[in-house]
């Protein structure tokens, strides 16, 4: 693992994903599952859960970089823009800092949509 | 909404939850879905995704306190202990600071298991 090394994962977030995510987490916020109320919200339609995009970031961290064996210790994320149904989201992680004496690595994390707009941005600390 | 006000949500996290969460997020890290490899890990068995517990916190924030209409702007979480299959997790949020001039509220967030052990701890900023 080297500073600047990067990995990513892309998934189109569907209505099915959002409804399964609501069932698993218990987050039935109307902005995610009530088409009528969501139409009256500032987003104008139902949007995906912010934490669903966090899950895509966790997927890259856990499966690719650092990959299996790494343990998620900290995840600090800002939610910058809504993810709409059928948006195609790319989660990207980049090695920012290696702390071998503490068995830690600090990763820059982001998620962007199909237009290149950042929807999530932040950092993660993993135990390796 | 007052400083110190609190809300919580409890859910037993099952194998079904973890497998659905893996499918939705793409996070098929062996520690979550490979019973053989997970047995060799430091946890000794498959564990739930840390971000699944973040989803329970997001559920309390979005549905109870501040509740519908609030927008998740920031979520900073530390993952302190593993969540095992069939653990019963309680997500609790507490109003720490009201910033009406910035239309923000800062919430303390945590998740504990059935033994009262903190598995997740952190904070969130919401736009209200």
JSON list of C-alpha atoms in Angstrom, two decimals:
[
{"chain": "A", "resi": 1, "resn": "UNK", "atom": "CA", "xyz": [0.00, 0.00, 0.00]},
{"chain": "A", "resi": 2, "resn": "UNK", "atom": "CA", "xyz": [1.38, 3.39, -1.05]},
{"chain": "A", "resi": 3, "resn": "UNK", "atom": "CA", "xyz": [0.32, 6.98, -0.47]},
{"chain": "A", "resi": 4, "resn": "UNK", "atom": "CA", "xyz": [-1.85, 8.09, -3.38]},
{"chain": "A", "resi": 5, "resn": "UNK", "atom": "CA", "xyz": [-2.97, 4.56, -4.24]},
{"chain": "A", "resi": 6, "resn": "UNK", "atom": "CA", "xyz": [-6.64, 4.54, -5.12]},
{"chain": "A", "resi": 7, "resn": "UNK", "atom": "CA", "xyz": [-9.57, 2.17, -5.69]},
{"chain": "A", "resi": 8, "resn": "UNK", "atom": "CA", "xyz": [-13.20, 2.62, -6.60]},
{"chain": "A", "resi": 9, "resn": "UNK", "atom": "CA", "xyz": [-16.55, 0.88, -6.97]},
{"chain": "A", "resi": 10, "resn": "UNK", "atom": "CA", "xyz": [-19.56, 1.98, -9.01]},
{"chain": "A", "resi": 11, "resn": "UNK", "atom": "CA", "xyz": [-23.22, 1.04, -8.55]},
{"chain": "A", "resi": 12, "resn": "UNK", "atom": "CA", "xyz": [-26.47, 2.43, -9.85]},
{"chain": "A", "resi": 13, "resn": "UNK", "atom": "CA", "xyz": [-28.64, 3.07, -6.79]},
{"chain": "A", "resi": 14, "resn": "UNK", "atom": "CA", "xyz": [-32.15, 1.85, -7.51]},
{"chain": "A", "resi": 15, "resn": "UNK", "atom": "CA", "xyz": [-35.51, 2.16, -5.79]},
{"chain": "A", "resi": 16, "resn": "UNK", "atom": "CA", "xyz": [-35.04, -1.47, -4.72]},
{"chain": "A", "resi": 17, "resn": "UNK", "atom": "CA", "xyz": [-31.77, -0.58, -2.98]},
{"chain": "A", "resi": 18, "resn": "UNK", "atom": "CA", "xyz": [-33.40, 2.30, -1.11]},
{"chain": "A", "resi": 19, "resn": "UNK", "atom": "CA", "xyz": [-36.38, 0.21, 0.01]},
{"chain": "A", "resi": 20, "resn": "UNK", "atom": "CA", "xyz": [-34.19, -2.70, 1.13]},
{"chain": "A", "resi": 21, "resn": "UNK", "atom": "CA", "xyz": [-31.92, -0.25, 2.95]},
{"chain": "A", "resi": 22, "resn": "UNK", "atom": "CA", "xyz": [-34.97, 1.24, 4.71]},
{"chain": "A", "resi": 23, "resn": "UNK", "atom": "CA", "xyz": [-36.07, -2.21, 5.83]},
{"chain": "A", "resi": 24, "resn": "UNK", "atom": "CA", "xyz": [-32.63, -3.21, 7.09]},
{"chain": "A", "resi": 25, "resn": "UNK", "atom": "CA", "xyz": [-31.89, 0.02, 8.97]},
{"chain": "A", "resi": 26, "resn": "UNK", "atom": "CA", "xyz": [-35.42, 1.03, 10.00]},
{"chain": "A", "resi": 27, "resn": "UNK", "atom": "CA", "xyz": [-34.91, 4.42, 8.33]},
{"chain": "A", "resi": 28, "resn": "UNK", "atom": "CA", "xyz": [-38.31, 5.07, 6.75]},
{"chain": "A", "resi": 29, "resn": "UNK", "atom": "CA", "xyz": [-37.82, 8.84, 6.65]},
{"chain": "A", "resi": 30, "resn": "UNK", "atom": "CA", "xyz": [-40.55, 10.08, 4.25]},
{"chain": "A", "resi": 31, "resn": "UNK", "atom": "CA", "xyz": [-37.90, 11.75, 2.08]},
{"chain": "A", "resi": 32, "resn": "UNK", "atom": "CA", "xyz": [-36.77, 8.21, 1.18]},
{"chain": "A", "resi": 33, "resn": "UNK", "atom": "CA", "xyz": [-40.02, 6.24, 1.04]},
{"chain": "A", "resi": 34, "resn": "UNK", "atom": "CA", "xyz": [-43.00, 8.60, 0.69]},
{"chain": "A", "resi": 35, "resn": "UNK", "atom": "CA", "xyz": [-43.28, 9.84, -2.91]},
{"chain": "A", "resi": 36, "resn": "UNK", "atom": "CA", "xyz": [-46.06, 12.32, -2.06]},
{"chain": "A", "resi": 37, "resn": "UNK", "atom": "CA", "xyz": [-44.28, 13.99, 0.89]},
{"chain": "A", "resi": 38, "resn": "UNK", "atom": "CA", "xyz": [-40.92, 13.84, -0.87]},
{"chain": "A", "resi": 39, "resn": "UNK", "atom": "CA", "xyz": [-42.41, 15.80, -3.77]},
{"chain": "A", "resi": 40, "resn": "UNK", "atom": "CA", "xyz": [-43.06, 18.65, -1.30]},
{"chain": "A", "resi": 41, "resn": "UNK", "atom": "CA", "xyz": [-39.50, 18.49, 0.11]},
{"chain": "A", "resi": 42, "resn": "UNK", "atom": "CA", "xyz": [-36.62, 20.67, -1.10]},
{"chain": "A", "resi": 43, "resn": "UNK", "atom": "CA", "xyz": [-35.45, 17.71, -3.21]},
{"chain": "A", "resi": 44, "resn": "UNK", "atom": "CA", "xyz": [-38.75, 17.43, -5.09]},
{"chain": "A", "resi": 45, "resn": "UNK", "atom": "CA", "xyz": [-38.62, 13.63, -5.12]},
{"chain": "A", "resi": 46, "resn": "UNK", "atom": "CA", "xyz": [-37.53, 10.64, -3.05]},
{"chain": "A", "resi": 47, "resn": "UNK", "atom": "CA", "xyz": [-33.76, 10.41, -2.51]},
{"chain": "A", "resi": 48, "resn": "UNK", "atom": "CA", "xyz": [-31.46, 7.64, -1.31]},
{"chain": "A", "resi": 49, "resn": "UNK", "atom": "CA", "xyz": [-30.20, 7.48, 2.26]},
{"chain": "A", "resi": 50, "resn": "UNK", "atom": "CA", "xyz": [-26.87, 9.28, 2.74]},
{"chain": "A", "resi": 51, "resn": "UNK", "atom": "CA", "xyz": [-25.63, 6.30, 4.71]},
{"chain": "A", "resi": 52, "resn": "UNK", "atom": "CA", "xyz": [-26.26, 4.07, 1.68]},
{"chain": "A", "resi": 53, "resn": "UNK", "atom": "CA", "xyz": [-23.45, 5.93, -0.10]},
{"chain": "A", "resi": 54, "resn": "UNK", "atom": "CA", "xyz": [-21.33, 5.42, 3.03]},
{"chain": "A", "resi": 55, "resn": "UNK", "atom": "CA", "xyz": [-21.92, 1.72, 2.47]},
{"chain": "A", "resi": 56, "resn": "UNK", "atom": "CA", "xyz": [-20.40, 1.92, -1.02]},
{"chain": "A", "resi": 57, "resn": "UNK", "atom": "CA", "xyz": [-17.33, 3.60, 0.50]},
{"chain": "A", "resi": 58, "resn": "UNK", "atom": "CA", "xyz": [-17.16, 0.88, 3.16]},
{"chain": "A", "resi": 59, "resn": "UNK", "atom": "CA", "xyz": [-17.35, -1.68, 0.34]},
{"chain": "A", "resi": 60, "resn": "UNK", "atom": "CA", "xyz": [-14.24, -0.28, -1.38]},
{"chain": "A", "resi": 61, "resn": "UNK", "atom": "CA", "xyz": [-12.34, -0.03, 1.92]},
{"chain": "A", "resi": 62, "resn": "UNK", "atom": "CA", "xyz": [-13.28, -3.56, 3.00]},
{"chain": "A", "resi": 63, "resn": "UNK", "atom": "CA", "xyz": [-12.91, -5.33, -0.31]},
{"chain": "A", "resi": 64, "resn": "UNK", "atom": "CA", "xyz": [-10.22, -3.49, -2.28]},
{"chain": "A", "resi": 65, "resn": "UNK", "atom": "CA", "xyz": [-8.10, -0.95, -0.41]},
{"chain": "A", "resi": 66, "resn": "UNK", "atom": "CA", "xyz": [-6.87, -1.71, 2.22]},
{"chain": "A", "resi": 67, "resn": "UNK", "atom": "CA", "xyz": [-9.09, -4.76, 1.58]},
{"chain": "A", "resi": 68, "resn": "UNK", "atom": "CA", "xyz": [-10.03, -7.83, 3.63]},
{"chain": "A", "resi": 69, "resn": "UNK", "atom": "CA", "xyz": [-8.44, -7.91, 7.07]},
{"chain": "A", "resi": 70, "resn": "UNK", "atom": "CA", "xyz": [-8.58, -4.14, 7.53]},
{"chain": "A", "resi": 71, "resn": "UNK", "atom": "CA", "xyz": [-10.93, -3.01, 10.30]},
{"chain": "A", "resi": 72, "resn": "UNK", "atom": "CA", "xyz": [-12.96, 0.18, 9.98]},
{"chain": "A", "resi": 73, "resn": "UNK", "atom": "CA", "xyz": [-12.14, 2.31, 13.03]},
{"chain": "A", "resi": 74, "resn": "UNK", "atom": "CA", "xyz": [-13.44, 5.74, 12.04]},
{"chain": "A", "resi": 75, "resn": "UNK", "atom": "CA", "xyz": [-15.55, 7.16, 9.22]},
{"chain": "A", "resi": 76, "resn": "UNK", "atom": "CA", "xyz": [-16.12, 10.92, 8.99]},
{"chain": "A", "resi": 77, "resn": "UNK", "atom": "CA", "xyz": [-18.33, 11.95, 6.09]},
{"chain": "A", "resi": 78, "resn": "UNK", "atom": "CA", "xyz": [-20.00, 15.09, 4.77]},
{"chain": "A", "resi": 79, "resn": "UNK", "atom": "CA", "xyz": [-23.12, 14.70, 2.65]},
{"chain": "A", "resi": 80, "resn": "UNK", "atom": "CA", "xyz": [-22.86, 17.34, -0.04]},
{"chain": "A", "resi": 81, "resn": "UNK", "atom": "CA", "xyz": [-25.66, 16.60, -2.48]},
{"chain": "A", "resi": 82, "resn": "UNK", "atom": "CA", "xyz": [-28.64, 14.25, -2.73]},
{"chain": "A", "resi": 83, "resn": "UNK", "atom": "CA", "xyz": [-28.43, 10.86, -4.43]},
{"chain": "A", "resi": 84, "resn": "UNK", "atom": "CA", "xyz": [-31.52, 10.38, -6.58]},
{"chain": "A", "resi": 85, "resn": "UNK", "atom": "CA", "xyz": [-33.03, 7.05, -7.61]},
{"chain": "A", "resi": 86, "resn": "UNK", "atom": "CA", "xyz": [-31.08, 5.57, -10.55]},
{"chain": "A", "resi": 87, "resn": "UNK", "atom": "CA", "xyz": [-28.06, 7.80, -9.98]},
{"chain": "A", "resi": 88, "resn": "UNK", "atom": "CA", "xyz": [-24.85, 5.91, -10.69]},
{"chain": "A", "resi": 89, "resn": "UNK", "atom": "CA", "xyz": [-22.54, 6.43, -7.75]},
{"chain": "A", "resi": 90, "resn": "UNK", "atom": "CA", "xyz": [-18.79, 5.85, -7.74]},
{"chain": "A", "resi": 91, "resn": "UNK", "atom": "CA", "xyz": [-17.14, 5.47, -4.35]},
{"chain": "A", "resi": 92, "resn": "UNK", "atom": "CA", "xyz": [-13.41, 6.21, -4.41]},
{"chain": "A", "resi": 93, "resn": "UNK", "atom": "CA", "xyz": [-10.83, 5.83, -1.67]},
{"chain": "A", "resi": 94, "resn": "UNK", "atom": "CA", "xyz": [-7.24, 7.07, -1.71]},
{"chain": "A", "resi": 95, "resn": "UNK", "atom": "CA", "xyz": [-4.41, 6.35, 0.72]},
{"chain": "A", "resi": 96, "resn": "UNK", "atom": "CA", "xyz": [-3.56, 9.65, 2.43]},
{"chain": "A", "resi": 97, "resn": "UNK", "atom": "CA", "xyz": [-1.32, 8.62, 5.30]},
{"chain": "A", "resi": 98, "resn": "UNK", "atom": "CA", "xyz": [0.35, 5.43, 6.52]},
{"chain": "A", "resi": 99, "resn": "UNK", "atom": "CA", "xyz": [0.90, 5.10, 10.26]},
{"chain": "A", "resi": 100, "resn": "UNK", "atom": "CA", "xyz": [2.63, 1.70, 10.55]},
{"chain": "A", "resi": 101, "resn": "UNK", "atom": "CA", "xyz": [3.72, 2.26, 14.17]},
{"chain": "A", "resi": 102, "resn": "UNK", "atom": "CA", "xyz": [0.04, 2.62, 15.15]},
{"chain": "A", "resi": 103, "resn": "UNK", "atom": "CA", "xyz": [-1.08, -0.05, 12.64]},
{"chain": "A", "resi": 104, "resn": "UNK", "atom": "CA", "xyz": [-3.36, 2.55, 11.07]},
{"chain": "A", "resi": 105, "resn": "UNK", "atom": "CA", "xyz": [-3.97, 3.97, 7.62]},
{"chain": "A", "resi": 106, "resn": "UNK", "atom": "CA", "xyz": [-5.86, 7.18, 6.85]},
{"chain": "A", "resi": 107, "resn": "UNK", "atom": "CA", "xyz": [-7.88, 7.16, 3.64]},
{"chain": "A", "resi": 108, "resn": "UNK", "atom": "CA", "xyz": [-9.55, 9.99, 1.73]},
{"chain": "A", "resi": 109, "resn": "UNK", "atom": "CA", "xyz": [-13.06, 8.92, 0.76]},
{"chain": "A", "resi": 110, "resn": "UNK", "atom": "CA", "xyz": [-15.57, 10.31, -1.67]},
{"chain": "A", "resi": 111, "resn": "UNK", "atom": "CA", "xyz": [-18.60, 9.40, -3.71]},
{"chain": "A", "resi": 112, "resn": "UNK", "atom": "CA", "xyz": [-19.50, 11.07, -6.99]},
{"chain": "A", "resi": 113, "resn": "UNK", "atom": "CA", "xyz": [-22.51, 10.73, -9.26]},
{"chain": "A", "resi": 114, "resn": "UNK", "atom": "CA", "xyz": [-22.67, 10.12, -13.03]},
{"chain": "A", "resi": 115, "resn": "UNK", "atom": "CA", "xyz": [-22.13, 13.85, -13.65]},
{"chain": "A", "resi": 116, "resn": "UNK", "atom": "CA", "xyz": [-18.92, 13.90, -11.60]},
{"chain": "A", "resi": 117, "resn": "UNK", "atom": "CA", "xyz": [-20.62, 15.84, -8.79]},
{"chain": "A", "resi": 118, "resn": "UNK", "atom": "CA", "xyz": [-19.35, 14.95, -5.30]},
{"chain": "A", "resi": 119, "resn": "UNK", "atom": "CA", "xyz": [-22.21, 13.68, -3.17]},
{"chain": "A", "resi": 120, "resn": "UNK", "atom": "CA", "xyz": [-20.13, 12.48, -0.20]},
{"chain": "A", "resi": 121, "resn": "UNK", "atom": "CA", "xyz": [-16.67, 13.52, 0.92]},
{"chain": "A", "resi": 122, "resn": "UNK", "atom": "CA", "xyz": [-14.61, 12.65, 3.96]},
{"chain": "A", "resi": 123, "resn": "UNK", "atom": "CA", "xyz": [-12.01, 10.37, 5.49]},
{"chain": "A", "resi": 124, "resn": "UNK", "atom": "CA", "xyz": [-11.61, 7.05, 7.20]},
{"chain": "A", "resi": 125, "resn": "UNK", "atom": "CA", "xyz": [-9.16, 5.48, 9.63]},
{"chain": "A", "resi": 126, "resn": "UNK", "atom": "CA", "xyz": [-8.58, 1.73, 9.35]},
{"chain": "A", "resi": 127, "resn": "UNK", "atom": "CA", "xyz": [-6.65, -0.68, 11.55]},
{"chain": "A", "resi": 128, "resn": "UNK", "atom": "CA", "xyz": [-4.36, -2.89, 9.47]},
{"chain": "B", "resi": 1, "resn": "UNK", "atom": "CA", "xyz": [-35.91, 20.81, 20.41]},
{"chain": "B", "resi": 2, "resn": "UNK", "atom": "CA", "xyz": [-33.82, 21.30, 23.56]},
{"chain": "B", "resi": 3, "resn": "UNK", "atom": "CA", "xyz": [-30.22, 20.56, 24.52]},
{"chain": "B", "resi": 4, "resn": "UNK", "atom": "CA", "xyz": [-30.10, 17.14, 26.19]},
{"chain": "B", "resi": 5, "resn": "UNK", "atom": "CA", "xyz": [-33.23, 15.89, 24.42]},
{"chain": "B", "resi": 6, "resn": "UNK", "atom": "CA", "xyz": [-32.78, 12.29, 23.36]},
{"chain": "B", "resi": 7, "resn": "UNK", "atom": "CA", "xyz": [-34.35, 9.60, 21.18]},
{"chain": "B", "resi": 8, "resn": "UNK", "atom": "CA", "xyz": [-33.48, 6.00, 20.40]},
{"chain": "B", "resi": 9, "resn": "UNK", "atom": "CA", "xyz": [-34.31, 3.00, 18.23]},
{"chain": "B", "resi": 10, "resn": "UNK", "atom": "CA", "xyz": [-33.58, -0.65, 18.88]},
{"chain": "B", "resi": 11, "resn": "UNK", "atom": "CA", "xyz": [-33.28, -3.50, 16.38]},
{"chain": "B", "resi": 12, "resn": "UNK", "atom": "CA", "xyz": [-31.88, -7.01, 16.54]},
{"chain": "B", "resi": 13, "resn": "UNK", "atom": "CA", "xyz": [-29.39, -7.30, 13.67]},
{"chain": "B", "resi": 14, "resn": "UNK", "atom": "CA", "xyz": [-29.89, -10.62, 11.94]},
{"chain": "B", "resi": 15, "resn": "UNK", "atom": "CA", "xyz": [-28.03, -12.60, 9.32]},
{"chain": "B", "resi": 16, "resn": "UNK", "atom": "CA", "xyz": [-30.76, -11.52, 6.88]},
{"chain": "B", "resi": 17, "resn": "UNK", "atom": "CA", "xyz": [-29.99, -7.84, 7.59]},
{"chain": "B", "resi": 18, "resn": "UNK", "atom": "CA", "xyz": [-26.28, -8.36, 6.99]},
{"chain": "B", "resi": 19, "resn": "UNK", "atom": "CA", "xyz": [-26.81, -10.25, 3.73]},
{"chain": "B", "resi": 20, "resn": "UNK", "atom": "CA", "xyz": [-29.31, -7.71, 2.41]},
{"chain": "B", "resi": 21, "resn": "UNK", "atom": "CA", "xyz": [-26.95, -4.89, 3.43]},
{"chain": "B", "resi": 22, "resn": "UNK", "atom": "CA", "xyz": [-24.12, -6.64, 1.54]},
{"chain": "B", "resi": 23, "resn": "UNK", "atom": "CA", "xyz": [-26.28, -6.87, -1.58]},
{"chain": "B", "resi": 24, "resn": "UNK", "atom": "CA", "xyz": [-27.39, -3.24, -1.43]},
{"chain": "B", "resi": 25, "resn": "UNK", "atom": "CA", "xyz": [-23.95, -1.75, -0.74]},
{"chain": "B", "resi": 26, "resn": "UNK", "atom": "CA", "xyz": [-21.75, -4.26, -2.58]},
{"chain": "B", "resi": 27, "resn": "UNK", "atom": "CA", "xyz": [-19.76, -4.82, 0.62]},
{"chain": "B", "resi": 28, "resn": "UNK", "atom": "CA", "xyz": [-19.08, -8.56, 0.53]},
{"chain": "B", "resi": 29, "resn": "UNK", "atom": "CA", "xyz": [-16.05, -8.32, 2.79]},
{"chain": "B", "resi": 30, "resn": "UNK", "atom": "CA", "xyz": [-15.42, -11.94, 3.90]},
{"chain": "B", "resi": 31, "resn": "UNK", "atom": "CA", "xyz": [-15.63, -10.89, 7.56]},
{"chain": "B", "resi": 32, "resn": "UNK", "atom": "CA", "xyz": [-19.35, -10.27, 6.88]},
{"chain": "B", "resi": 33, "resn": "UNK", "atom": "CA", "xyz": [-20.29, -13.05, 4.45]},
{"chain": "B", "resi": 34, "resn": "UNK", "atom": "CA", "xyz": [-17.70, -15.86, 4.57]},
{"chain": "B", "resi": 35, "resn": "UNK", "atom": "CA", "xyz": [-18.23, -18.01, 7.66]},
{"chain": "B", "resi": 36, "resn": "UNK", "atom": "CA", "xyz": [-15.05, -20.02, 7.07]},
{"chain": "B", "resi": 37, "resn": "UNK", "atom": "CA", "xyz": [-12.71, -17.03, 6.63]},
{"chain": "B", "resi": 38, "resn": "UNK", "atom": "CA", "xyz": [-14.48, -15.07, 9.39]},
{"chain": "B", "resi": 39, "resn": "UNK", "atom": "CA", "xyz": [-13.77, -17.92, 11.81]},
{"chain": "B", "resi": 40, "resn": "UNK", "atom": "CA", "xyz": [-10.04, -17.29, 11.21]},
{"chain": "B", "resi": 41, "resn": "UNK", "atom": "CA", "xyz": [-10.40, -13.51, 11.75]},
{"chain": "B", "resi": 42, "resn": "UNK", "atom": "CA", "xyz": [-9.81, -11.76, 15.08]},
{"chain": "B", "resi": 43, "resn": "UNK", "atom": "CA", "xyz": [-13.59, -11.76, 15.60]},
{"chain": "B", "resi": 44, "resn": "UNK", "atom": "CA", "xyz": [-13.88, -15.55, 15.28]},
{"chain": "B", "resi": 45, "resn": "UNK", "atom": "CA", "xyz": [-17.17, -15.33, 13.38]},
{"chain": "B", "resi": 46, "resn": "UNK", "atom": "CA", "xyz": [-19.02, -13.20, 10.83]},
{"chain": "B", "resi": 47, "resn": "UNK", "atom": "CA", "xyz": [-19.91, -9.69, 12.06]},
{"chain": "B", "resi": 48, "resn": "UNK", "atom": "CA", "xyz": [-22.28, -7.01, 10.82]},
{"chain": "B", "resi": 49, "resn": "UNK", "atom": "CA", "xyz": [-21.09, -4.06, 8.73]},
{"chain": "B", "resi": 50, "resn": "UNK", "atom": "CA", "xyz": [-20.16, -1.04, 10.87]},
{"chain": "B", "resi": 51, "resn": "UNK", "atom": "CA", "xyz": [-22.10, 1.16, 8.47]},
{"chain": "B", "resi": 52, "resn": "UNK", "atom": "CA", "xyz": [-25.23, -0.91, 9.19]},
{"chain": "B", "resi": 53, "resn": "UNK", "atom": "CA", "xyz": [-25.15, 0.52, 12.73]},
{"chain": "B", "resi": 54, "resn": "UNK", "atom": "CA", "xyz": [-24.67, 3.98, 11.19]},
{"chain": "B", "resi": 55, "resn": "UNK", "atom": "CA", "xyz": [-27.96, 3.31, 9.40]},
{"chain": "B", "resi": 56, "resn": "UNK", "atom": "CA", "xyz": [-29.75, 2.78, 12.72]},
{"chain": "B", "resi": 57, "resn": "UNK", "atom": "CA", "xyz": [-28.37, 6.14, 13.92]},
{"chain": "B", "resi": 58, "resn": "UNK", "atom": "CA", "xyz": [-29.50, 7.75, 10.67]},
{"chain": "B", "resi": 59, "resn": "UNK", "atom": "CA", "xyz": [-32.94, 6.22, 11.27]},
{"chain": "B", "resi": 60, "resn": "UNK", "atom": "CA", "xyz": [-33.30, 7.93, 14.67]},
{"chain": "B", "resi": 61, "resn": "UNK", "atom": "CA", "xyz": [-32.04, 11.25, 13.30]},
{"chain": "B", "resi": 62, "resn": "UNK", "atom": "CA", "xyz": [-34.32, 11.15, 10.27]},
{"chain": "B", "resi": 63, "resn": "UNK", "atom": "CA", "xyz": [-37.46, 9.81, 11.89]},
{"chain": "B", "resi": 64, "resn": "UNK", "atom": "CA", "xyz": [-37.44, 11.01, 15.49]},
{"chain": "B", "resi": 65, "resn": "UNK", "atom": "CA", "xyz": [-34.93, 13.69, 16.45]},
{"chain": "B", "resi": 66, "resn": "UNK", "atom": "CA", "xyz": [-34.69, 16.15, 14.73]},
{"chain": "B", "resi": 67, "resn": "UNK", "atom": "CA", "xyz": [-37.02, 14.01, 12.57]},
{"chain": "B", "resi": 68, "resn": "UNK", "atom": "CA", "xyz": [-38.46, 14.40, 9.06]},
{"chain": "B", "resi": 69, "resn": "UNK", "atom": "CA", "xyz": [-37.34, 17.56, 7.29]},
{"chain": "B", "resi": 70, "resn": "UNK", "atom": "CA", "xyz": [-33.88, 17.52, 8.85]},
{"chain": "B", "resi": 71, "resn": "UNK", "atom": "CA", "xyz": [-31.07, 16.92, 6.37]},
{"chain": "B", "resi": 72, "resn": "UNK", "atom": "CA", "xyz": [-27.99, 14.92, 7.32]},
{"chain": "B", "resi": 73, "resn": "UNK", "atom": "CA", "xyz": [-24.98, 17.13, 6.63]},
{"chain": "B", "resi": 74, "resn": "UNK", "atom": "CA", "xyz": [-22.18, 15.38, 8.51]},
{"chain": "B", "resi": 75, "resn": "UNK", "atom": "CA", "xyz": [-21.75, 12.06, 10.30]},
{"chain": "B", "resi": 76, "resn": "UNK", "atom": "CA", "xyz": [-18.52, 11.32, 12.18]},
{"chain": "B", "resi": 77, "resn": "UNK", "atom": "CA", "xyz": [-18.43, 7.90, 13.77]},
{"chain": "B", "resi": 78, "resn": "UNK", "atom": "CA", "xyz": [-15.95, 5.68, 15.58]},
{"chain": "B", "resi": 79, "resn": "UNK", "atom": "CA", "xyz": [-16.47, 1.93, 15.47]},
{"chain": "B", "resi": 80, "resn": "UNK", "atom": "CA", "xyz": [-15.54, 0.65, 18.91]},
{"chain": "B", "resi": 81, "resn": "UNK", "atom": "CA", "xyz": [-16.62, -2.98, 18.98]},
{"chain": "B", "resi": 82, "resn": "UNK", "atom": "CA", "xyz": [-18.00, -5.57, 16.57]},
{"chain": "B", "resi": 83, "resn": "UNK", "atom": "CA", "xyz": [-21.73, -6.16, 16.12]},
{"chain": "B", "resi": 84, "resn": "UNK", "atom": "CA", "xyz": [-22.35, -9.90, 16.00]},
{"chain": "B", "resi": 85, "resn": "UNK", "atom": "CA", "xyz": [-25.29, -11.60, 14.30]},
{"chain": "B", "resi": 86, "resn": "UNK", "atom": "CA", "xyz": [-28.38, -11.45, 16.55]},
{"chain": "B", "resi": 87, "resn": "UNK", "atom": "CA", "xyz": [-26.97, -8.63, 18.70]},
{"chain": "B", "resi": 88, "resn": "UNK", "atom": "CA", "xyz": [-29.71, -6.20, 19.69]},
{"chain": "B", "resi": 89, "resn": "UNK", "atom": "CA", "xyz": [-28.47, -2.70, 18.92]},
{"chain": "B", "resi": 90, "resn": "UNK", "atom": "CA", "xyz": [-29.88, 0.52, 20.34]},
{"chain": "B", "resi": 91, "resn": "UNK", "atom": "CA", "xyz": [-29.04, 3.71, 18.45]},
{"chain": "B", "resi": 92, "resn": "UNK", "atom": "CA", "xyz": [-29.36, 6.83, 20.61]},
{"chain": "B", "resi": 93, "resn": "UNK", "atom": "CA", "xyz": [-29.05, 10.47, 19.61]},
{"chain": "B", "resi": 94, "resn": "UNK", "atom": "CA", "xyz": [-28.89, 13.46, 21.96]},
{"chain": "B", "resi": 95, "resn": "UNK", "atom": "CA", "xyz": [-29.08, 17.17, 21.14]},
{"chain": "B", "resi": 96, "resn": "UNK", "atom": "CA", "xyz": [-25.69, 18.65, 22.03]},
{"chain": "B", "resi": 97, "resn": "UNK", "atom": "CA", "xyz": [-25.80, 22.12, 20.45]},
{"chain": "B", "resi": 98, "resn": "UNK", "atom": "CA", "xyz": [-28.38, 24.30, 18.69]},
{"chain": "B", "resi": 99, "resn": "UNK", "atom": "CA", "xyz": [-27.07, 26.72, 16.07]},
{"chain": "B", "resi": 100, "resn": "UNK", "atom": "CA", "xyz": [-30.25, 28.47, 14.90]},
{"chain": "B", "resi": 101, "resn": "UNK", "atom": "CA", "xyz": [-28.36, 31.27, 13.09]},
{"chain": "B", "resi": 102, "resn": "UNK", "atom": "CA", "xyz": [-26.70, 28.58, 10.90]},
{"chain": "B", "resi": 103, "resn": "UNK", "atom": "CA", "xyz": [-29.86, 26.44, 10.81]},
{"chain": "B", "resi": 104, "resn": "UNK", "atom": "CA", "xyz": [-27.82, 23.59, 12.20]},
{"chain": "B", "resi": 105, "resn": "UNK", "atom": "CA", "xyz": [-28.04, 21.23, 15.14]},
{"chain": "B", "resi": 106, "resn": "UNK", "atom": "CA", "xyz": [-25.19, 19.09, 16.49]},
{"chain": "B", "resi": 107, "resn": "UNK", "atom": "CA", "xyz": [-26.19, 15.71, 17.87]},
{"chain": "B", "resi": 108, "resn": "UNK", "atom": "CA", "xyz": [-24.25, 13.17, 19.93]},
{"chain": "B", "resi": 109, "resn": "UNK", "atom": "CA", "xyz": [-24.77, 9.72, 18.45]},
{"chain": "B", "resi": 110, "resn": "UNK", "atom": "CA", "xyz": [-24.07, 6.27, 19.77]},
{"chain": "B", "resi": 111, "resn": "UNK", "atom": "CA", "xyz": [-25.05, 2.65, 19.38]},
{"chain": "B", "resi": 112, "resn": "UNK", "atom": "CA", "xyz": [-24.91, 0.13, 22.19]},
{"chain": "B", "resi": 113, "resn": "UNK", "atom": "CA", "xyz": [-25.50, -3.61, 22.26]},
{"chain": "B", "resi": 114, "resn": "UNK", "atom": "CA", "xyz": [-27.71, -5.70, 24.57]},
{"chain": "B", "resi": 115, "resn": "UNK", "atom": "CA", "xyz": [-24.95, -5.70, 27.22]},
{"chain": "B", "resi": 116, "resn": "UNK", "atom": "CA", "xyz": [-24.75, -1.90, 27.23]},
{"chain": "B", "resi": 117, "resn": "UNK", "atom": "CA", "xyz": [-21.39, -1.95, 25.43]},
{"chain": "B", "resi": 118, "resn": "UNK", "atom": "CA", "xyz": [-20.86, 0.99, 23.06]},
{"chain": "B", "resi": 119, "resn": "UNK", "atom": "CA", "xyz": [-20.26, -0.30, 19.54]},
{"chain": "B", "resi": 120, "resn": "UNK", "atom": "CA", "xyz": [-20.43, 3.06, 17.74]},
{"chain": "B", "resi": 121, "resn": "UNK", "atom": "CA", "xyz": [-19.88, 6.56, 19.07]},
{"chain": "B", "resi": 122, "resn": "UNK", "atom": "CA", "xyz": [-19.73, 9.94, 17.38]},
{"chain": "B", "resi": 123, "resn": "UNK", "atom": "CA", "xyz": [-21.60, 13.03, 16.29]},
{"chain": "B", "resi": 124, "resn": "UNK", "atom": "CA", "xyz": [-23.75, 14.37, 13.52]},
{"chain": "B", "resi": 125, "resn": "UNK", "atom": "CA", "xyz": [-24.57, 17.79, 12.08]},
{"chain": "B", "resi": 126, "resn": "UNK", "atom": "CA", "xyz": [-28.03, 18.28, 10.61]},
{"chain": "B", "resi": 127, "resn": "UNK", "atom": "CA", "xyz": [-29.56, 21.15, 8.66]},
{"chain": "B", "resi": 128, "resn": "UNK", "atom": "CA", "xyz": [-32.96, 22.09, 10.08]}
]
